[in-house]
């Protein structure tokens, strides 16, 4: 056990929670990970596997406590939860349901709003509460948003709405209880910019994964089965050996705000250390356009024929476009975003620390995608 | 994993699929013209299990059965296709065992007795026996509550007159008898310490295409009847393929997916011939005969031995096909099936759970297991509704659905299943966190070319999932388009026995108020509770709507390894608990009826049990 502050982390088996748990341990904190079973594994083995992923040896990981935010008493009983809450100097709440699908709205709200309420009420204590929100909790408008609670009007999905409601709720709860509160609003998070490592492969990754899947499938058809199915869809191999996949992605301009997880972790740790409260935008001032991402995907995976078009496609979608559209539809607001996030408070804390947000370029994109392919887009991870 | 001969023999589920030529490849040549169960692969397996355990003496019949096997291996394909078993190992072991025994001694004939002599006078010497080898094949079934009972005799009459004489002979000599269909009864009802009357020799059909009916002898299987009807452009309402049509009628009436439009029980029978318990021949429609039209809420004996039935033929338009409509929840699927039936749409309708769908389309157990996870976990398919009908019908049914897996998509999925089980397209679809469940994308017609490229559907691809030495046979079988035709698969039910591939099935069949989704769902959950508390595997099977969606027939299944005493014990507990639950339910709510009470009343009119309250039952 280290002598550092005690931090209770929720969502430690998730992407952001996992990287933050490793970061906190590395910073000498004593971490209590609230986790539940999942993917056929108990919380203990999930956390063990997570520590192995980060190269953190046995005995150096967090204390694991099984808990479910769906239960009003977290599934551990109120007195036990109170005892646990009283041990903490900080509570870092990362658990969230990040689905954008309308059909999962109820579950998203239950996890992101009710779950937070259960956590806050049940653990009690007077620790500093840290709430992992999202930059998109500000609503679906345009323009620049500042680091403060927003009066949002519209949302693209229930995820945004629930995070907005959660921010307001936790602000009220902490205010009433006289507890310190810090809200973190990251934009879209991808893998580690230096190693490419990640625990989750949606958002930025998934459209790329689909392209790689299509490339592999149709190359197999072309190389071993005569290629009639590929040719029917206009897919071929050009003289340089690249796979030609004619696929057009319509868009409405705008940009994507992407940050690597290492920047997120470094920022959160510095802000926690500073003791500052309030809202912090953890975002990238160098956004990427859809064109850039399409270009990076094509060149990384040897695919030609991908293009974007401003406005609508001429004609209906091709079968390949149907598949891609199925996913992009929900991410569309984030791929063609017109929101900007003022991060002056974050930069103020980070000033002089050397922590800077790198842009996503072909090199870091390549590293991230190499790792994704290597771990089977997450299927090789056992967390 | 291949089983040894003895394990294989003991694993036979007695579904009698080896007695019908459902793959169109011919039956066991050793059984040709012999009719006794003992000559079929099912019987050979029973005989080997008994002989290897020292339970069976060396008799002429044992030797004949063993030697009649040509070791052609055809039974492997037939049995593997539905049960995953390879009976030739047991048949071969039986031959070896018998050769070893006959090397040291002569087979010993079992002496006749006056009762047997009487039987032989009626049916001829060949068709009545007391040889233990024949008797063994009629002594047991895998039902957890049936008890092995070796009969003293077996007789195979060829006509109603012979059957009547046998019944009178039994009456005169005080011998109990049980009537046996194709050997697919798995509830112990065909076991007796007396005489087993096997109706297998009454295998004849007379079609009257002008009046749209067919006369069927008691030895005709549902499969053979349906095949013959289809060849003439007609459909019959037939169910389990290996069940004998007449026996099935007597037992419970016949319900199938087609019951949604063709009804059940008396709806499809114009007339029938019986041999009464007194040994008299009577006809269903003859004056002065017993009135079997009314259901009575009591356990009743059979009205007699049904020796033939005249059954309705339903003309087909020739463009019948099928679609599968996927759903993410029970209530939506139920409501869709009900509404279709209420509007008179669909020649056949069935709401299936993932257990059925997975088992039916997967060629091997491992893939069925994988599919059971993929369907709900990755594709979002918890339930599906199969709709069968002509082109116009299917268009209407498609318009009423959010997503439809067409015949083409289903063929692609079936023949490309090994690739669907890989981490590939199903993972991709699962990750598409759209507003609609992943299956909607699968259902988009534009996706078919992608799906075809991804899955590479072909008989070769499908065959790659099975043991190497069976691949060529599977390729041959699946080159026949009817094997992936949703309509044909349901009409001849070539794959329905696959539901028992991973364990013997104990089926609970209940007539339910289809128009009260909450009540039906409650029953589904109650079954799940029973199975869970008893520690047995159980799953929702299917529901077919009846009578314009007012009622439905639901099957909920529990599974066991019938060779494992612990599983048998647990299943006995589950059956007792389920029985209590069903008794209570139907006594409180007459819209429910457990099929137990319909047993032996299959010739009644369905309205008399579907609407018990209305007729004061």
Short mmCIF file of C-alpha atoms in Angstrom, two decimals, chain A residues 99-104 200 202 206 209-210 213-214 217-218 220 229 232-233 317 319-320 322-323 326-327 329-331 379, chain B residues 423-438 441 444 446-450 452-458:
data_model
loop_
_atom_site.label_atom_id
_atom_site.label_comp_id
_atom_site.label_asym_id
_atom_site.label_seq_id
_atom_site.Cartn_x
_atom_site.Cartn_y
_atom_site.Cartn_z
CA UNK A 99 -23.99 4.02 -26.58
CA UNK A 100 -25.48 6.51 -29.00
CA UNK A 101 -28.29 4.19 -30.09
CA UNK A 102 -31.78 5.45 -29.38
CA UNK A 103 -32.95 1.93 -28.64
CA UNK A 104 -30.60 1.88 -25.65
CA UNK A 200 -11.74 0.31 -26.89
CA UNK A 202 -15.23 2.22 -31.50
CA UNK A 206 -14.84 1.34 -36.26
CA UNK A 209 -12.23 -1.59 -39.09
CA UNK A 210 -15.09 -1.92 -41.55
CA UNK A 213 -12.77 -6.01 -43.15
CA UNK A 214 -14.09 -5.22 -46.60
CA UNK A 217 -12.98 -10.05 -47.59
CA UNK A 218 -12.91 -8.90 -51.18
CA UNK A 220 -9.88 -13.08 -50.60
CA UNK A 229 -18.54 -10.98 -56.03
CA UNK A 232 -19.98 -6.96 -59.00
CA UNK A 233 -19.41 -4.25 -56.42
CA UNK A 317 -25.94 4.09 -51.43
CA UNK A 319 -24.14 -2.09 -50.68
CA UNK A 320 -20.77 -1.17 -49.19
CA UNK A 322 -25.09 0.81 -46.68
CA UNK A 323 -22.81 -1.09 -44.35
CA UNK A 326 -25.10 1.94 -40.65
CA UNK A 327 -22.31 3.00 -38.34
CA UNK A 329 -25.03 7.66 -39.04
CA UNK A 330 -24.64 7.85 -35.28
CA UNK A 331 -21.15 9.30 -35.33
CA UNK A 379 -11.11 -9.38 -29.32
CA UNK B 423 -15.07 -13.40 -35.78
CA UNK B 424 -15.93 -11.38 -38.82
CA UNK B 425 -19.17 -10.11 -40.16
CA UNK B 426 -21.09 -10.88 -36.97
CA UNK B 427 -18.58 -8.85 -34.96
CA UNK B 428 -18.78 -6.05 -37.46
CA UNK B 429 -22.56 -6.03 -37.33
CA UNK B 430 -22.52 -6.25 -33.55
CA UNK B 431 -20.36 -3.17 -33.36
CA UNK B 432 -22.72 -1.14 -35.49
CA UNK B 433 -24.41 0.56 -32.58
CA UNK B 434 -27.18 1.95 -34.72
CA UNK B 435 -30.61 3.05 -33.72
CA UNK B 436 -31.84 -0.22 -35.14
CA UNK B 437 -30.60 -3.59 -34.00
CA UNK B 438 -27.77 -5.10 -36.09
CA UNK B 441 -28.63 -4.23 -41.65
CA UNK B 444 -31.27 -4.86 -46.14
CA UNK B 446 -28.52 -4.20 -50.77
CA UNK B 447 -26.42 -6.08 -48.23
CA UNK B 448 -26.84 -9.44 -49.89
CA UNK B 449 -23.83 -9.10 -52.22
CA UNK B 450 -21.67 -8.08 -49.28
CA UNK B 452 -22.31 -13.36 -50.04
CA UNK B 453 -18.78 -12.12 -50.39
CA UNK B 454 -18.18 -12.29 -46.67
CA UNK B 455 -19.73 -15.68 -46.01
CA UNK B 456 -18.89 -17.35 -49.30
CA UNK B 457 -22.00 -19.51 -49.08
CA UNK B 458 -21.74 -22.86 -50.82
#
